[in-house]
Amino acid sequence: ELLIALGERPSEKRLRNLITYCDTDKNGTIELGEFLQGRRLVLSKEKHGGGSDRDGDMDVLVKSFHTLDKNQDGVLCVDELTGLLSTAGGYLTKEDAEEIIRLADISGDGVIDLDEFLRSMTDVTKSYLNWRLRSGFRAILIIGGPGSGKGTLCEKLVKHCHVTHLSSGDLLRSEVKSGTALGKVCAKTMEEGKLLPSTTVMALLRKANYFLTYYYK
């Protein structure tokens, strides 16, 4: 779940290798001390981590670059990275964005082109910053009353902009149906005719987005 939150879909081989490499006392789990010692491996794809197909990785990184490139001018600037949300929580501040640009900008022109982006994202020495881009996403909130056309607009966005549509109503109904602790709380609140707090809705959206980040949608 940690690796998924960081924007990766780890294979069974990679997970087994991570456990084998980091679990120094061989008890089948990774304690905090072991995690801290092996954190560089967890945040990157070094040889002990059982990396995946390189061509596939590159395809995903290229898609990620084009997603981050809001104006499609072929380069990433500070403004485009500032405010980028992360499934691990938080967002990129302007200072974070400036630091990423500084580390990846080989040519020194103040922006990152595709070649520089790929070089940076595959550089294990920069994994502490790279995971924030791998786990990054943008969100567009469509808000309106019943029958205002939210669903129609979202269908068009999915069709023409190739984004993923997350409906808070659908997520809520699914959570209630699943019978989870959160779903039971939501069901009780709705039965009482009360509105769900925004924190609950955000929790549902974050939970859903958690499993989508690998595709950079």
PDB file of C-alpha atoms in Angstrom:
ATOM      1  CA  GLU A   1       0.000   0.000   0.000  1.00  0.00           C
ATOM      2  CA  LEU A   2       2.918   2.338   0.697  1.00  0.00           C
ATOM      3  CA  LEU A   3       4.367   1.777  -2.770  1.00  0.00           C
ATOM      4  CA  ILE A   4       0.967   2.264  -4.413  1.00  0.00           C
ATOM      5  CA  ALA A   5       0.568   5.556  -2.532  1.00  0.00           C
ATOM      6  CA  LEU A   6       3.962   6.572  -3.910  1.00  0.00           C
ATOM      7  CA  GLY A   7       2.753   5.993  -7.463  1.00  0.00           C
ATOM      8  CA  GLU A   8       3.993   2.460  -8.126  1.00  0.00           C
ATOM      9  CA  ARG A   9       2.300  -0.858  -8.873  1.00  0.00           C
ATOM     10  CA  PRO A  10       4.871  -3.253  -7.380  1.00  0.00           C
ATOM     11  CA  SER A  11       5.111  -6.803  -8.675  1.00  0.00           C
ATOM     12  CA  GLU A  12       5.105  -9.791  -6.331  1.00  0.00           C
ATOM     13  CA  LYS A  13       8.789 -10.265  -7.147  1.00  0.00           C
ATOM     14  CA  ARG A  14       9.632  -6.713  -6.103  1.00  0.00           C
ATOM     15  CA  LEU A  15       7.698  -7.072  -2.845  1.00  0.00           C
ATOM     16  CA  ARG A  16       9.423 -10.358  -2.015  1.00  0.00           C
ATOM     17  CA  ASN A  17      12.822  -8.863  -2.758  1.00  0.00           C
ATOM     18  CA  LEU A  18      12.087  -5.807  -0.620  1.00  0.00           C
ATOM     19  CA  ILE A  19      11.129  -7.991   2.325  1.00  0.00           C
ATOM     20  CA  THR A  20      14.203 -10.188   1.845  1.00  0.00           C
ATOM     21  CA  TYR A  21      16.561  -7.229   1.547  1.00  0.00           C
ATOM     22  CA  CYS A  22      15.110  -5.024   4.313  1.00  0.00           C
ATOM     23  CA  ASP A  23      14.068  -7.722   6.808  1.00  0.00           C
ATOM     24  CA  THR A  24      17.460  -8.100   8.442  1.00  0.00           C
ATOM     25  CA  ASP A  25      16.195 -10.137  11.408  1.00  0.00           C
ATOM     26  CA  LYS A  26      14.266 -12.475   9.053  1.00  0.00           C
ATOM     27  CA  ASN A  27      10.987 -12.400  10.993  1.00  0.00           C
ATOM     28  CA  GLY A  28       8.856 -11.756   7.896  1.00  0.00           C
ATOM     29  CA  THR A  29       8.119  -8.082   8.620  1.00  0.00           C
ATOM     30  CA  ILE A  30       9.924  -4.754   8.266  1.00  0.00           C
ATOM     31  CA  GLU A  31      10.198  -2.778  11.494  1.00  0.00           C
ATOM     32  CA  LEU A  32      10.816   0.971  11.630  1.00  0.00           C
ATOM     33  CA  GLY A  33      14.578   0.640  12.005  1.00  0.00           C
ATOM     34  CA  GLU A  34      14.792  -1.753   9.061  1.00  0.00           C
ATOM     35  CA  PHE A  35      12.593   0.535   6.971  1.00  0.00           C
ATOM     36  CA  LEU A  36      14.775   3.550   7.699  1.00  0.00           C
ATOM     37  CA  GLN A  37      17.884   1.580   6.727  1.00  0.00           C
ATOM     38  CA  GLY A  38      16.279   0.401   3.495  1.00  0.00           C
ATOM     39  CA  ARG A  39      14.242   3.516   2.693  1.00  0.00           C
ATOM     40  CA  ARG A  40      16.332   4.380  -0.348  1.00  0.00           C
ATOM     41  CA  LEU A  41      15.502   1.003  -1.859  1.00  0.00           C
ATOM     42  CA  VAL A  42      11.802   1.390  -1.039  1.00  0.00           C
ATOM     43  CA  LEU A  43      11.663   4.794  -2.734  1.00  0.00           C
ATOM     44  CA  SER A  44      13.523   3.659  -5.844  1.00  0.00           C
ATOM     45  CA  LYS A  45      14.036   0.635  -8.061  1.00  0.00           C
ATOM     46  CA  GLU A  46      17.562  -0.447  -7.262  1.00  0.00           C
ATOM     47  CA  LYS A  47      18.826  -3.876  -8.207  1.00  0.00           C
ATOM     48  CA  HIS A  48      17.725  -5.615  -5.001  1.00  0.00           C
ATOM     49  CA  GLY A  49      14.216  -4.260  -5.436  1.00  0.00           C
ATOM     50  CA  GLY A  50      13.254  -6.417  -8.381  1.00  0.00           C
ATOM     51  CA  GLY A  51      12.445  -3.643 -10.844  1.00  0.00           C
ATOM     52  CA  SER A  52       9.910  -4.053 -13.615  1.00  0.00           C
ATOM     53  CA  ASP A  53      10.073  -3.817 -17.387  1.00  0.00           C
ATOM     54  CA  ARG A  54      12.147  -0.781 -18.337  1.00  0.00           C
ATOM     55  CA  ASP A  55      10.195   0.027 -21.522  1.00  0.00           C
ATOM     56  CA  GLY A  56       6.952  -0.102 -19.570  1.00  0.00           C
ATOM     57  CA  ASP A  57       8.384   2.168 -16.932  1.00  0.00           C
ATOM     58  CA  MET A  58       9.472   4.665 -19.566  1.00  0.00           C
ATOM     59  CA  ASP A  59       6.016   4.680 -21.157  1.00  0.00           C
ATOM     60  CA  VAL A  60       4.476   5.504 -17.785  1.00  0.00           C
ATOM     61  CA  LEU A  61       7.034   8.257 -17.132  1.00  0.00           C
ATOM     62  CA  VAL A  62       6.397   9.836 -20.543  1.00  0.00           C
ATOM     63  CA  LYS A  63       2.643   9.851 -19.825  1.00  0.00           C
ATOM     64  CA  SER A  64       3.368  11.390 -16.441  1.00  0.00           C
ATOM     65  CA  PHE A  65       5.424  14.160 -18.043  1.00  0.00           C
ATOM     66  CA  HIS A  66       2.625  15.075 -20.433  1.00  0.00           C
ATOM     67  CA  THR A  67       0.130  15.076 -17.549  1.00  0.00           C
ATOM     68  CA  LEU A  68       2.302  17.467 -15.544  1.00  0.00           C
ATOM     69  CA  ASP A  69       2.916  19.678 -18.596  1.00  0.00           C
ATOM     70  CA  LYS A  70      -0.310  21.692 -18.281  1.00  0.00           C
ATOM     71  CA  ASN A  71       0.182  23.977 -21.276  1.00  0.00           C
ATOM     72  CA  GLN A  72       1.751  21.217 -23.407  1.00  0.00           C
ATOM     73  CA  ASP A  73       4.772  23.328 -24.353  1.00  0.00           C
ATOM     74  CA  GLY A  74       7.184  20.431 -23.840  1.00  0.00           C
ATOM     75  CA  VAL A  75       8.768  21.630 -20.597  1.00  0.00           C
ATOM     76  CA  LEU A  76       7.901  21.709 -16.894  1.00  0.00           C
ATOM     77  CA  CYS A  77       8.265  24.943 -14.966  1.00  0.00           C
ATOM     78  CA  VAL A  78       7.908  25.896 -11.305  1.00  0.00           C
ATOM     79  CA  ASP A  79       4.339  27.152 -11.749  1.00  0.00           C
ATOM     80  CA  GLU A  80       3.226  23.832 -13.264  1.00  0.00           C
ATOM     81  CA  LEU A  81       4.618  21.801 -10.363  1.00  0.00           C
ATOM     82  CA  THR A  82       3.533  24.137  -7.567  1.00  0.00           C
ATOM     83  CA  GLY A  83       0.368  22.878  -5.893  1.00  0.00           C
ATOM     84  CA  LEU A  84       0.603  19.352  -7.321  1.00  0.00           C
ATOM     85  CA  LEU A  85      -1.328  17.039  -4.984  1.00  0.00           C
ATOM     86  CA  SER A  86       0.095  13.778  -3.666  1.00  0.00           C
ATOM     87  CA  THR A  87      -1.628  10.542  -2.724  1.00  0.00           C
ATOM     88  CA  ALA A  88       0.834  10.342   0.156  1.00  0.00           C
ATOM     89  CA  GLY A  89      -0.682  13.553   1.506  1.00  0.00           C
ATOM     90  CA  GLY A  90       0.084  17.234   1.094  1.00  0.00           C
ATOM     91  CA  TYR A  91       1.161  19.057  -2.030  1.00  0.00           C
ATOM     92  CA  LEU A  92       4.227  20.580  -3.644  1.00  0.00           C
ATOM     93  CA  THR A  93       5.022  24.055  -2.384  1.00  0.00           C
ATOM     94  CA  LYS A  94       6.770  26.590  -4.580  1.00  0.00           C
ATOM     95  CA  GLU A  95       9.984  25.842  -2.697  1.00  0.00           C
ATOM     96  CA  ASP A  96       9.548  22.100  -3.384  1.00  0.00           C
ATOM     97  CA  ALA A  97       8.967  22.798  -7.069  1.00  0.00           C
ATOM     98  CA  GLU A  98      12.022  25.043  -7.273  1.00  0.00           C
ATOM     99  CA  GLU A  99      14.156  22.342  -5.632  1.00  0.00           C
ATOM    100  CA  ILE A 100      12.950  19.681  -8.095  1.00  0.00           C
ATOM    101  CA  ILE A 101      13.622  21.989 -11.051  1.00  0.00           C
ATOM    102  CA  ARG A 102      17.088  22.823  -9.705  1.00  0.00           C
ATOM    103  CA  LEU A 103      18.061  19.159  -9.329  1.00  0.00           C
ATOM    104  CA  ALA A 104      16.679  18.019 -12.684  1.00  0.00           C
ATOM    105  CA  ASP A 105      17.551  21.022 -14.851  1.00  0.00           C
ATOM    106  CA  ILE A 106      20.773  19.846 -16.509  1.00  0.00           C
ATOM    107  CA  SER A 107      20.869  22.628 -19.113  1.00  0.00           C
ATOM    108  CA  GLY A 108      20.336  25.387 -16.551  1.00  0.00           C
ATOM    109  CA  ASP A 109      17.490  27.087 -18.427  1.00  0.00           C
ATOM    110  CA  GLY A 110      15.104  27.001 -15.464  1.00  0.00           C
ATOM    111  CA  VAL A 111      12.751  24.333 -16.838  1.00  0.00           C
ATOM    112  CA  ILE A 112      12.727  20.540 -17.246  1.00  0.00           C
ATOM    113  CA  ASP A 113      12.346  19.033 -20.708  1.00  0.00           C
ATOM    114  CA  LEU A 114      11.362  15.400 -21.341  1.00  0.00           C
ATOM    115  CA  ASP A 115      14.942  14.118 -21.512  1.00  0.00           C
ATOM    116  CA  GLU A 116      15.861  15.812 -18.231  1.00  0.00           C
ATOM    117  CA  PHE A 117      12.664  14.526 -16.632  1.00  0.00           C
ATOM    118  CA  LEU A 118      13.397  10.921 -17.616  1.00  0.00           C
ATOM    119  CA  ARG A 119      17.001  11.188 -16.453  1.00  0.00           C
ATOM    120  CA  SER A 120      15.920  12.575 -13.094  1.00  0.00           C
ATOM    121  CA  MET A 121      13.093  10.108 -12.524  1.00  0.00           C
ATOM    122  CA  THR A 122      15.396   7.134 -13.151  1.00  0.00           C
ATOM    123  CA  ASP A 123      18.226   8.499 -10.986  1.00  0.00           C
ATOM    124  CA  VAL A 124      18.135   6.557  -7.704  1.00  0.00           C
ATOM    125  CA  THR A 125      20.161   9.272  -5.962  1.00  0.00           C
ATOM    126  CA  LYS A 126      17.169  11.621  -6.380  1.00  0.00           C
ATOM    127  CA  SER A 127      14.504   9.162  -5.206  1.00  0.00           C
ATOM    128  CA  TYR A 128      13.554  11.267  -2.176  1.00  0.00           C
ATOM    129  CA  LEU A 129      12.175  13.947  -4.475  1.00  0.00           C
ATOM    130  CA  ASN A 130      11.107  11.762  -7.397  1.00  0.00           C
ATOM    131  CA  TRP A 131       8.457   9.862  -5.441  1.00  0.00           C
ATOM    132  CA  ARG A 132       6.544  13.099  -4.992  1.00  0.00           C
ATOM    133  CA  LEU A 133       6.149  13.378  -8.749  1.00  0.00           C
ATOM    134  CA  ARG A 134       5.342   9.665  -9.128  1.00  0.00           C
ATOM    135  CA  SER A 135       2.538  10.035  -6.572  1.00  0.00           C
ATOM    136  CA  GLY A 136       1.320  13.365  -7.930  1.00  0.00           C
ATOM    137  CA  PHE A 137      -2.065  14.098  -9.404  1.00  0.00           C
ATOM    138  CA  ARG A 138      -4.359  17.005 -10.229  1.00  0.00           C
ATOM    139  CA  ALA A 139      -8.036  17.220  -9.453  1.00  0.00           C
ATOM    140  CA  ILE A 140     -10.901  19.178 -10.995  1.00  0.00           C
ATOM    141  CA  LEU A 141     -13.938  19.590  -8.738  1.00  0.00           C
ATOM    142  CA  ILE A 142     -17.311  19.626 -10.521  1.00  0.00           C
ATOM    143  CA  ILE A 143     -19.920  21.059  -8.146  1.00  0.00           C
ATOM    144  CA  GLY A 144     -23.605  21.668  -8.762  1.00  0.00           C
ATOM    145  CA  GLY A 145     -27.123  20.912  -7.612  1.00  0.00           C
ATOM    146  CA  PRO A 146     -29.272  17.936  -8.682  1.00  0.00           C
ATOM    147  CA  GLY A 147     -29.965  17.951 -12.434  1.00  0.00           C
ATOM    148  CA  SER A 148     -27.430  20.695 -13.136  1.00  0.00           C
ATOM    149  CA  GLY A 149     -25.481  18.585 -15.635  1.00  0.00           C
ATOM    150  CA  LYS A 150     -22.541  17.435 -13.536  1.00  0.00           C
ATOM    151  CA  GLY A 151     -22.725  13.887 -14.891  1.00  0.00           C
ATOM    152  CA  THR A 152     -22.961  15.001 -18.514  1.00  0.00           C
ATOM    153  CA  LEU A 153     -19.997  17.340 -18.138  1.00  0.00           C
ATOM    154  CA  CYS A 154     -17.925  14.620 -16.468  1.00  0.00           C
ATOM    155  CA  GLU A 155     -18.740  12.179 -19.282  1.00  0.00           C
ATOM    156  CA  LYS A 156     -17.444  14.700 -21.817  1.00  0.00           C
ATOM    157  CA  LEU A 157     -14.283  15.324 -19.775  1.00  0.00           C
ATOM    158  CA  VAL A 158     -13.609  11.588 -19.618  1.00  0.00           C
ATOM    159  CA  LYS A 159     -14.161  11.206 -23.369  1.00  0.00           C
ATOM    160  CA  HIS A 160     -12.231  14.234 -24.608  1.00  0.00           C
ATOM    161  CA  CYS A 161      -9.613  14.869 -21.894  1.00  0.00           C
ATOM    162  CA  HIS A 162      -8.796  11.261 -20.923  1.00  0.00           C
ATOM    163  CA  VAL A 163      -9.238  11.845 -17.204  1.00  0.00           C
ATOM    164  CA  THR A 164     -10.623   9.534 -14.543  1.00  0.00           C
ATOM    165  CA  HIS A 165     -14.055  10.384 -13.161  1.00  0.00           C
ATOM    166  CA  LEU A 166     -14.620   9.854  -9.429  1.00  0.00           C
ATOM    167  CA  SER A 167     -18.217  10.432  -8.326  1.00  0.00           C
ATOM    168  CA  SER A 168     -18.577  11.149  -4.622  1.00  0.00           C
ATOM    169  CA  GLY A 169     -22.107   9.730  -4.729  1.00  0.00           C
ATOM    170  CA  ASP A 170     -20.995   6.479  -6.349  1.00  0.00           C
ATOM    171  CA  LEU A 171     -18.087   6.176  -3.922  1.00  0.00           C
ATOM    172  CA  LEU A 172     -20.394   6.739  -0.968  1.00  0.00           C
ATOM    173  CA  ARG A 173     -22.890   4.101  -2.106  1.00  0.00           C
ATOM    174  CA  SER A 174     -20.058   1.637  -2.709  1.00  0.00           C
ATOM    175  CA  GLU A 175     -18.576   2.283   0.733  1.00  0.00           C
ATOM    176  CA  VAL A 176     -21.930   1.768   2.445  1.00  0.00           C
ATOM    177  CA  LYS A 177     -22.533  -1.437   0.477  1.00  0.00           C
ATOM    178  CA  SER A 178     -19.086  -2.781   1.435  1.00  0.00           C
ATOM    179  CA  GLY A 179     -20.010  -2.666   5.115  1.00  0.00           C
ATOM    180  CA  THR A 180     -16.743  -1.105   6.259  1.00  0.00           C
ATOM    181  CA  ALA A 181     -16.505   0.896   9.477  1.00  0.00           C
ATOM    182  CA  LEU A 182     -16.556   4.108   7.446  1.00  0.00           C
ATOM    183  CA  GLY A 183     -19.469   2.823   5.393  1.00  0.00           C
ATOM    184  CA  LYS A 184     -21.496   2.101   8.522  1.00  0.00           C
ATOM    185  CA  VAL A 185     -20.872   5.596   9.857  1.00  0.00           C
ATOM    186  CA  CYS A 186     -21.940   7.080   6.517  1.00  0.00           C
ATOM    187  CA  ALA A 187     -25.092   4.931   6.427  1.00  0.00           C
ATOM    188  CA  LYS A 188     -26.086   6.043   9.930  1.00  0.00           C
ATOM    189  CA  THR A 189     -25.527   9.698   9.086  1.00  0.00           C
ATOM    190  CA  MET A 190     -27.666   9.435   5.944  1.00  0.00           C
ATOM    191  CA  GLU A 191     -30.411   7.557   7.781  1.00  0.00           C
ATOM    192  CA  GLU A 192     -30.597  10.475  10.207  1.00  0.00           C
ATOM    193  CA  GLY A 193     -31.026  12.843   7.266  1.00  0.00           C
ATOM    194  CA  LYS A 194     -27.768  14.657   7.959  1.00  0.00           C
ATOM    195  CA  LEU A 195     -25.094  15.788   5.527  1.00  0.00           C
ATOM    196  CA  LEU A 196     -21.766  14.002   5.540  1.00  0.00           C
ATOM    197  CA  PRO A 197     -18.840  16.160   6.672  1.00  0.00           C
ATOM    198  CA  SER A 198     -16.437  17.259   3.957  1.00  0.00           C
ATOM    199  CA  THR A 199     -13.640  15.330   5.683  1.00  0.00           C
ATOM    200  CA  THR A 200     -15.537  12.076   5.051  1.00  0.00           C
ATOM    201  CA  VAL A 201     -16.058  12.896   1.375  1.00  0.00           C
ATOM    202  CA  MET A 202     -12.366  13.746   0.998  1.00  0.00           C
ATOM    203  CA  ALA A 203     -11.432  10.466   2.691  1.00  0.00           C
ATOM    204  CA  LEU A 204     -13.532   8.565   0.138  1.00  0.00           C
ATOM    205  CA  LEU A 205     -11.958  10.454  -2.771  1.00  0.00           C
ATOM    206  CA  ARG A 206      -8.438   9.918  -1.448  1.00  0.00           C
ATOM    207  CA  LYS A 207      -9.121   6.212  -0.931  1.00  0.00           C
ATOM    208  CA  ALA A 208     -10.354   5.871  -4.524  1.00  0.00           C
ATOM    209  CA  ASN A 209      -7.502   7.892  -6.020  1.00  0.00           C
ATOM    210  CA  TYR A 210      -5.021   5.839  -4.005  1.00  0.00           C
ATOM    211  CA  PHE A 211      -5.369   2.948  -6.462  1.00  0.00           C
ATOM    212  CA  LEU A 212      -5.316   5.040  -9.662  1.00  0.00           C
ATOM    213  CA  THR A 213      -2.033   6.925  -9.410  1.00  0.00           C
ATOM    214  CA  TYR A 214       0.102   4.469 -11.341  1.00  0.00           C
ATOM    215  CA  TYR A 215      -1.711   5.432 -14.529  1.00  0.00           C
ATOM    216  CA  TYR A 216      -1.112   9.149 -13.995  1.00  0.00           C
ATOM    217  CA  LYS A 217      -4.695  10.167 -14.687  1.00  0.00           C
TER     218      LYS A 217
END
